[in-house]
XYZ file of C-alpha atoms in Angstrom:
487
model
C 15.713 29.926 2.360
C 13.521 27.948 5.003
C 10.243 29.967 5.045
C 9.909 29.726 9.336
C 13.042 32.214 9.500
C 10.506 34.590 8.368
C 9.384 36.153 12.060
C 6.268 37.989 12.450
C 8.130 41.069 12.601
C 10.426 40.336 8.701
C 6.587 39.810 7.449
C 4.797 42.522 9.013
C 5.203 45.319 6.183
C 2.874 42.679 3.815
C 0.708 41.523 6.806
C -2.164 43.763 6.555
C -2.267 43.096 2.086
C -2.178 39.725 2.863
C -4.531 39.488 5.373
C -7.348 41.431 3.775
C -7.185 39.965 0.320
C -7.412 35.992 1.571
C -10.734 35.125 3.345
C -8.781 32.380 5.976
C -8.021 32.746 9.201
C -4.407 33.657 9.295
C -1.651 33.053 12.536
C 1.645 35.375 13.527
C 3.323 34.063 10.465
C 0.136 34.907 8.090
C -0.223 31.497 7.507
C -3.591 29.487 7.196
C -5.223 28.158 9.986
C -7.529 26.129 8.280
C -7.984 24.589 4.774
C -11.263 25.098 2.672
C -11.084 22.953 -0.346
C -13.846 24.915 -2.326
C -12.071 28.045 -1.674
C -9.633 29.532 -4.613
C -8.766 32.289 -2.469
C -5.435 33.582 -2.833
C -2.728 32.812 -1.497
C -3.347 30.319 0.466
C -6.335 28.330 -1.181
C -4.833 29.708 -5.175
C -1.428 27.957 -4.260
C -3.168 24.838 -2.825
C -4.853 24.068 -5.937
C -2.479 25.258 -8.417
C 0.236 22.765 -6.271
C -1.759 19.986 -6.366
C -3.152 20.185 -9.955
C 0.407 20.637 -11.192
C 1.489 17.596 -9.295
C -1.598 16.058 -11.177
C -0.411 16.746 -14.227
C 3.179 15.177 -12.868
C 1.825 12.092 -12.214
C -0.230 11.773 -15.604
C 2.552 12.373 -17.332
C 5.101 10.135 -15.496
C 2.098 7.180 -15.963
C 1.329 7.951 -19.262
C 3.357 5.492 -21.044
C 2.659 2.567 -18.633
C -0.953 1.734 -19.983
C -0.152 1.949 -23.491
C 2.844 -0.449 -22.737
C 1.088 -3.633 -24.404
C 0.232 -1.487 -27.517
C 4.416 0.020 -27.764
C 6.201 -3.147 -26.986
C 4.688 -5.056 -30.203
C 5.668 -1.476 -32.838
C 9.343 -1.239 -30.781
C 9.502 -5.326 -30.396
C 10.510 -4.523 -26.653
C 10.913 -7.487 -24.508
C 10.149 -7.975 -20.632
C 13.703 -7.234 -19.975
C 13.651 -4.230 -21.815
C 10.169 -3.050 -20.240
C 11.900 -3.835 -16.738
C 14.649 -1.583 -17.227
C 12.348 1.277 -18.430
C 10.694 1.173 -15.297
C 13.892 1.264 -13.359
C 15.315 3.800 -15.351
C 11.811 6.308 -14.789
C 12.318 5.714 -10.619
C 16.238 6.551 -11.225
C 15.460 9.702 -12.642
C 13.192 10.636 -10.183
C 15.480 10.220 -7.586
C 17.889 12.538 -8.715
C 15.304 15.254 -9.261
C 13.589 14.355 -5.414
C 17.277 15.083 -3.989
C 17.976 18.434 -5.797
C 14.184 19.795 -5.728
C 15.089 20.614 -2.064
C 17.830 22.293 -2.009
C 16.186 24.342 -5.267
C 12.827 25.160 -3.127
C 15.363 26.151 -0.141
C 17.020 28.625 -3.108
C 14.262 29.833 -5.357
C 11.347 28.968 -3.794
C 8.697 26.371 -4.577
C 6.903 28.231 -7.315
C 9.616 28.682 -9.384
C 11.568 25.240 -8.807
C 8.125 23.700 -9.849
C 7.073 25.181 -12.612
C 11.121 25.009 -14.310
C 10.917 21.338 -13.875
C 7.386 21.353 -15.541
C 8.456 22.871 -18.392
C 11.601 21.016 -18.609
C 10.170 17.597 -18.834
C 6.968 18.657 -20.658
C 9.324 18.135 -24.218
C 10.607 15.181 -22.753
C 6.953 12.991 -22.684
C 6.251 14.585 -26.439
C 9.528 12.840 -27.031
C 8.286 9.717 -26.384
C 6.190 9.820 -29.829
C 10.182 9.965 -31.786
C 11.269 7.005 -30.145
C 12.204 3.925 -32.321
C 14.231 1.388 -30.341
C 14.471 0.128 -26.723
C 17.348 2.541 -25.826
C 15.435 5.623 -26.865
C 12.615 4.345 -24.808
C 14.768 3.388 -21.541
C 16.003 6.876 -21.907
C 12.493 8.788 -22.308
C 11.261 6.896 -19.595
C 14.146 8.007 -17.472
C 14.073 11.503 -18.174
C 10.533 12.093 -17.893
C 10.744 10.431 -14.542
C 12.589 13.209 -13.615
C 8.798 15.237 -13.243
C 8.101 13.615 -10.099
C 10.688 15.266 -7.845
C 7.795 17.964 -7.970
C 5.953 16.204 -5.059
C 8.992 17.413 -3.059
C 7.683 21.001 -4.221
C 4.937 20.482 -3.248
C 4.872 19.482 0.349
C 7.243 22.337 0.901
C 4.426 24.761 -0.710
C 2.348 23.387 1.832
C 4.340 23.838 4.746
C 4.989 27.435 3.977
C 1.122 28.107 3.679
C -0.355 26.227 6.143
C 0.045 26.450 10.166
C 0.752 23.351 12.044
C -2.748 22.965 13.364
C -4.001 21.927 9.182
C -0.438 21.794 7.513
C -0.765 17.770 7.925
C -4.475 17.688 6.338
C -3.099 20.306 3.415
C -0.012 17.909 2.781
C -2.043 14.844 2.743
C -4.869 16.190 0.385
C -2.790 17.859 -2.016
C -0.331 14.807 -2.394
C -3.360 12.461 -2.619
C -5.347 14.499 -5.026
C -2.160 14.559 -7.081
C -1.340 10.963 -7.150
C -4.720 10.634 -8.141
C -2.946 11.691 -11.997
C -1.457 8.017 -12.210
C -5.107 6.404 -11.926
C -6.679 9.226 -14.443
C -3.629 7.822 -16.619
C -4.017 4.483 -16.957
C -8.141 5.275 -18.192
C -7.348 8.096 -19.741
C -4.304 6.810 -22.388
C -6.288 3.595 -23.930
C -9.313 5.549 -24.562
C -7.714 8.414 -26.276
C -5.284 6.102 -28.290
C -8.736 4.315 -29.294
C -9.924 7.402 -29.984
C -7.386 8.750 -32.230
C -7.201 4.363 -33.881
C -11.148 4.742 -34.887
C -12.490 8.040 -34.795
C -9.230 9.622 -36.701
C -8.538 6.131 -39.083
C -4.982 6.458 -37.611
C -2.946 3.691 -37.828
C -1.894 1.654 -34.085
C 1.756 2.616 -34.492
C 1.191 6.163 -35.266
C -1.597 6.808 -32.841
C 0.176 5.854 -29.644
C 2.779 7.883 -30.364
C 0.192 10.870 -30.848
C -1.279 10.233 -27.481
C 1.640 11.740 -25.880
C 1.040 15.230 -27.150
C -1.975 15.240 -24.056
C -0.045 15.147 -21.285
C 2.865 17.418 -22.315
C 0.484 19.799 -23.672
C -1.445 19.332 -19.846
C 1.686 19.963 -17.825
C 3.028 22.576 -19.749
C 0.016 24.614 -18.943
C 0.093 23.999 -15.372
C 3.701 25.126 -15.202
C 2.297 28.460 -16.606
C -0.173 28.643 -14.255
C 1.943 28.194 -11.520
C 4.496 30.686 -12.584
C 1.430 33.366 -13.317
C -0.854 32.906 -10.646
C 1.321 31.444 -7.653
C 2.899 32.836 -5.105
C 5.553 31.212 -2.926
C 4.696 32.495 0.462
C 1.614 34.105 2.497
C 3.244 37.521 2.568
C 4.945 37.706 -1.335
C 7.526 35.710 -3.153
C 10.901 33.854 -2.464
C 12.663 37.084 -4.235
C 11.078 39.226 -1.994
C 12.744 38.324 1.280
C 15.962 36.951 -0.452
C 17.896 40.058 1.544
C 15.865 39.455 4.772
C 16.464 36.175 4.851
C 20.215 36.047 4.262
C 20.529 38.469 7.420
C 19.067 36.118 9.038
C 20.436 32.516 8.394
C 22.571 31.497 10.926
C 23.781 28.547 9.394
C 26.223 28.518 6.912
C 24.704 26.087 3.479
C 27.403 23.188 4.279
C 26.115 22.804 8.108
C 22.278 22.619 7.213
C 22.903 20.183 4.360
C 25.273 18.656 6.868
C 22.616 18.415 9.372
C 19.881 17.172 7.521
C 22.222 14.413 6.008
C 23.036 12.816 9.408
C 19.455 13.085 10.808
C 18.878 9.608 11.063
C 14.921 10.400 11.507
C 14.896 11.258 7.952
C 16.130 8.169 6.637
C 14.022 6.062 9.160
C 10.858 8.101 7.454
C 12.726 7.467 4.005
C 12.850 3.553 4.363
C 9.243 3.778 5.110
C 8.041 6.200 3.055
C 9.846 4.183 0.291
C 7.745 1.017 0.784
C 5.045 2.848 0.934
C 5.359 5.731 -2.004
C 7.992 2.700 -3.577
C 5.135 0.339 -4.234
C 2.520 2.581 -5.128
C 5.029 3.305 -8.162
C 6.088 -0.643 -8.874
C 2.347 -1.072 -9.049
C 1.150 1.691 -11.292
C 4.171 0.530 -13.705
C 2.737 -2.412 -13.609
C -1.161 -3.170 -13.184
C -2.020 -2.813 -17.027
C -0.142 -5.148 -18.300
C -0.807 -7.301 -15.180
C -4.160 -7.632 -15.895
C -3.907 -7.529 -20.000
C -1.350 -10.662 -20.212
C -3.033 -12.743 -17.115
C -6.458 -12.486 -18.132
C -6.377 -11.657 -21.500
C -8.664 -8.374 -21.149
C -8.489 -5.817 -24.020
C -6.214 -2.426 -23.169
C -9.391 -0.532 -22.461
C -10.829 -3.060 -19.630
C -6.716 -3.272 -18.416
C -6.550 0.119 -17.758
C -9.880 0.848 -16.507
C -9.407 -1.899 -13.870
C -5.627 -0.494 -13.423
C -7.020 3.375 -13.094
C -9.085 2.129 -9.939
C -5.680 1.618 -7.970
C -4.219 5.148 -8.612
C -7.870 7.166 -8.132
C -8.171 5.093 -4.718
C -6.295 8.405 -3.342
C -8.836 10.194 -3.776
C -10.946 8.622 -1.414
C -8.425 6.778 0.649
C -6.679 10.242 2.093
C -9.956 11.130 3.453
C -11.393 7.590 5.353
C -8.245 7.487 7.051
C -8.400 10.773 8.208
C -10.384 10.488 10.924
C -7.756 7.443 12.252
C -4.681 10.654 11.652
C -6.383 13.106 13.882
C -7.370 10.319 16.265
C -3.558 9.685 16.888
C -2.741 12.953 18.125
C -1.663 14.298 14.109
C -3.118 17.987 14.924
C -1.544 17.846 18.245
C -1.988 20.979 21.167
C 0.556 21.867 22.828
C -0.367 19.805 26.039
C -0.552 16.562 23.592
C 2.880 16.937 21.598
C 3.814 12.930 23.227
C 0.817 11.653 22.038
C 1.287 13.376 18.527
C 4.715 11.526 18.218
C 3.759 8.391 19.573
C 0.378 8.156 17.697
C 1.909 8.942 14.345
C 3.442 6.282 14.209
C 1.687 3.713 15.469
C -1.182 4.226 13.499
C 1.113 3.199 10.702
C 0.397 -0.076 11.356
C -2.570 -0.817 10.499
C -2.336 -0.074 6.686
C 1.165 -0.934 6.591
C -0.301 -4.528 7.730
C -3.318 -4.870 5.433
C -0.884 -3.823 2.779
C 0.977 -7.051 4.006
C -2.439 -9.072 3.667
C -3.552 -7.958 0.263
C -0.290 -8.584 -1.360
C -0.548 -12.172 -0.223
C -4.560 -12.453 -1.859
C -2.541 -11.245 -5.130
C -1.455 -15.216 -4.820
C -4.967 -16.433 -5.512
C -8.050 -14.857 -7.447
C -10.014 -15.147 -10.378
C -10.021 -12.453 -12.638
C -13.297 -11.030 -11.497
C -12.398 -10.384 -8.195
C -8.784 -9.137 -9.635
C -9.251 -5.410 -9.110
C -10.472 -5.262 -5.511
C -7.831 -6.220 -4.092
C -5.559 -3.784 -6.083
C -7.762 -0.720 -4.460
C -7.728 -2.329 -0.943
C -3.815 -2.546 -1.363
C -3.335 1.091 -2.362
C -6.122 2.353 0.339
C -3.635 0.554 2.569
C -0.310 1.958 1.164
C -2.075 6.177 0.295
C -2.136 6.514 4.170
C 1.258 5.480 4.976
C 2.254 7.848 2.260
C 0.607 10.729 3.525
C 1.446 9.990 6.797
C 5.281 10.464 6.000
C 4.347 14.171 4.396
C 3.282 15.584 7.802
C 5.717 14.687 10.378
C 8.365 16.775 8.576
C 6.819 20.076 8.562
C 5.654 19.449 12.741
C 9.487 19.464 13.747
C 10.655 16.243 12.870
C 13.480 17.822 11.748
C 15.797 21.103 12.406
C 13.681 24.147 10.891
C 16.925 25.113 8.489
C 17.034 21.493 6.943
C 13.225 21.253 5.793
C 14.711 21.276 2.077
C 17.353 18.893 2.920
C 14.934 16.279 4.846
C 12.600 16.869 2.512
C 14.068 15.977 -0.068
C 15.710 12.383 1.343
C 12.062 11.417 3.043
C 10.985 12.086 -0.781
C 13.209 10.088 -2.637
C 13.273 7.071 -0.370
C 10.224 5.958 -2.501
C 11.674 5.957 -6.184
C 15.208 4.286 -4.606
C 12.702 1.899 -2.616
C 10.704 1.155 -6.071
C 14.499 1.211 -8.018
C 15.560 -2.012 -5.426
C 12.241 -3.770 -5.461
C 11.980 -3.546 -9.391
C 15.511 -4.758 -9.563
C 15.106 -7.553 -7.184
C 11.824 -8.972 -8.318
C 10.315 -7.685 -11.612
C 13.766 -7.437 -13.661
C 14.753 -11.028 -15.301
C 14.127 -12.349 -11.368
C 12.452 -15.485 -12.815
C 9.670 -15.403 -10.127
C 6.017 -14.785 -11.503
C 4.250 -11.369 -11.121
C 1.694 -12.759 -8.267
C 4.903 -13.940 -6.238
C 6.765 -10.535 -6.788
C 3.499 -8.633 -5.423
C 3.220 -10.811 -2.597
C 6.960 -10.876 -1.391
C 6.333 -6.985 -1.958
C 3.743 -6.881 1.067
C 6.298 -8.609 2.982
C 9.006 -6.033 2.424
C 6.344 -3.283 3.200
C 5.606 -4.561 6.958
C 9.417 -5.236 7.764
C 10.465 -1.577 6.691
C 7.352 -0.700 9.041
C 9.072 -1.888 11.922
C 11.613 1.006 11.844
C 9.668 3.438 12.685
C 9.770 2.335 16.692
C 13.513 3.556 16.313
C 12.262 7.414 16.034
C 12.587 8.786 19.056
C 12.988 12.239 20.648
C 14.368 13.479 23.743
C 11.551 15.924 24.536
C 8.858 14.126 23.246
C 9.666 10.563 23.762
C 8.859 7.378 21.411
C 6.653 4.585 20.781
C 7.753 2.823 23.525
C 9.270 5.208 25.778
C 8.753 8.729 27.043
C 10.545 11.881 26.978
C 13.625 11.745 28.622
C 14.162 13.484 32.485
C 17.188 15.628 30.931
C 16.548 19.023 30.715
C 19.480 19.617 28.720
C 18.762 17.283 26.173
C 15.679 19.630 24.460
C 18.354 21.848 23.102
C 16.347 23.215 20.596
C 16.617 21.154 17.589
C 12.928 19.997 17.604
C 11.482 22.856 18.629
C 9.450 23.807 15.861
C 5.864 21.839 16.920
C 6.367 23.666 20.270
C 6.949 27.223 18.809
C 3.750 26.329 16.350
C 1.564 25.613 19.030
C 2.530 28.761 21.101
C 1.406 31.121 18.247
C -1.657 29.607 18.145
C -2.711 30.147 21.374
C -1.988 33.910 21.083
């Protein structure tokens, strides 16, 4: 069920209760019209945080393993091909789960499809501490991959919260704040491994394997929360408009999934938004050990220099910010071309420096090793965020959100599968060179996005077209958006 077939009218029984118990300014649709990040007040501000701290605990889990990597290989005698095809195997999985968490949010709502997959793969990451050879480890790390497709729950939380005048600041906040897990990860794992190796007089190849019981025991929690406290839309939950929405769909399940599979927007915003989302993942996988077998640091200073990478979202999301709403992101009604055209050329820039600080990867000493790695993922978080808003401002037809959401959000792990395979996976080229021809890949995907172009709203190079006929319709969710909020 796409959550914009709910009219003003289907909602209007729940308006006034939902209304008077959330503080925010509300539109026609009793969404929020603006985001305050110190607010828990529900539903709006409740499902905010309980999305994005679930997607935390997502990420922590999925990069749990990756730190302790140098400390599991010597107990399992892995070898580089083996580690390889772990990481491969923890992207696979998380494309399959990105491609059927939107159709699931479409069904059950994003609540519900979140917290299942939560508690689903929660098991799977205590697995990890049973696991005795490489296949048993290729096929944790595949499973447990399989937590990430929440992200795709996520944005769609978002987009049935939040207006269109702060949808695009909720999606990139919440997704930033989340991917900030991966960073907590990598300086989270070696410190309580060393904990439980001195403090507890465990031995090494029993206390990595009791690390493990942190993060499942973290997102199973979450997953409760969600499922107690959440609630999928402004006005009540998925099951509670199940009837008034099937009177309403107008599209039988086989045309929307049709439609959103030949939107060739989508996969324009998925081959960016994999070499953008795609690398972030290669280089999380990888950082620790990067920096443990180059420059011979202990696991503690690895993933301590590694955790500055994946917390640079934190901070990233909001100094580039100011650069999203320059472009035209919130866009008026009166300034929908310059929306389009300035989301996507303000792309550029960090696809570009992502370009430049993959080629410094070439040539450093170790002490100026970890700059670089933040400046490279303060260039790739914006890109990523970037590709979260333009689906929920009518980038695509209002009944395929799911659908588009859902390809746009597995272009990264397929992006990350291809890159690993090609240049990390027996390639015979050294890490520096792999990292360096990875900034090269990210500014030729870049160079798709000029192909995105609309009839009604025009392109990067181009304007809208002189054809009445061709606005038909499709597209028009950013205008209908902007006409409720000047009601």
């Amino acid at each position: 069920m796409d959550p914009k077939e709910l009219s003003p009218s289907s909602s209007s029984s729940s308006s006034s209760s939902s209304s008077s118990s959330s503080s925010l300014p509300v539109d026609d649709y009793n969404k929020a019209t603006c985001l305050r990040i110190f607010s828990l007040s529900p539903p709006h501000m409740q499902a905010f945080h309980l999305s994005w701290l679930s997607l935390f605990s997502n990420f922590f889990t999925t990069f749990s393993i990756a730190p302790l990597i140098p400390i599991i290989r010597q107990d399992l005698h892995l070898t580089s091909a083996d580690i390889g095809h772990a990481g491969v195997a923890a992207f696979v999985g998380s494309i399959f789960s990105r491609f059927a968490m939107g159709p699931a949010c479409d069904i059950s709502g994003p609540r519900v499809a979140s917290a299942t997959l939560s508690l689903v793969t929660a098991p799977i990451i205590l697995a990890t501490s049973l696991v005795n050879s490489s296949k048993s480890f290729i096929l944790v790390r595949f499973l447990v991959g399989f937590c990430l497709g929440n992200f795709v729950a996520n944005q769609f939380w978002m987009t049935s919260m939040f207006s269109s005048s702060v949808v695009g600041l909720a999606n990139g906040i919440s997704a930033g704040w989340a991917n900030v897990g991966s960073g907590v990860a990598q300086l989270a794992m070696p410190m309580i491994y060393t904990y439980i190796c001195t403090h507890l007089n465990v031995p090494s190849e029993m206390a990595w394997r009791l690390s493990f019981f942190v993060p499942a025991i973290f997102q199973f929690v979450m997953a409760i929360l969600v499922l107690v406290y959440g609630q999928d839309l402004p006005a009540g939950n998925y099951g509670d408009f199940k009837k008034t929405s099937e009177s309403k769909l107008h599209s039988p399940a086989l045309d929307v999934f049709k439609d959103g599979l030949t939107n060739y927007r989508g996969w324009i915003l998925a081959l960016t938004y994999g070499y953008c989302f795609g690398i972030d993942l290669i280089t999380e996988n990888i950082i620790a050990g990067y920096f443990y077998d180059r420059f011979g640091v202990n696991l503690q200073v690895a993933g301590t220099l590694a955790a500055c990478f994946g917390m640079a979202n934190f901070f990233s999301l909001a100094s580039w910010w100011g650069l999203i709403r320059l472009s035209g992101e919130e866009v008026q009604h009166e300034r929908e071309v310059v929306g389009v055209v300035g989301s996507a050329d303000s792309g550029w820039s960090p696809a570009s420096s992502g370009l430049t600080f993959g080629v410094i990867h070439q040539r450093r000493l170790w002490v100026g090793g970890w700059p670089p790695e933040v400046a490279d993922q303060r260039s790739a978080s914006p890109i990523d965020c970037r590709m979260s808003p333009w689906l929920p401002k009518g980038f695509e037809k209002r009944e395929s959100l799911g659908v588009i959401s859902g390809i746009t959000g597995s272009g990264g792990p397929v992006a990350a599968v291809v890159t690993e395979l090609l240049l990390f996976s027996g390639s015979g080229l050294s890490t520096q060179t792999s990292i360096s021809l990875m900034g090269l890949m990210t500014i030729v995907s870049a160079l798709f996005v000029t192909l995105i172009y609309f009839p009604q709203w025009g392109g990067m190079f181009c304007g809208p077209s002189s054809c009445e006929d061709s606005a038909d319709g499709d597209y028009d969710l950013l205008s209908q958006n902007s006409d409720l909020e000047q009601k």
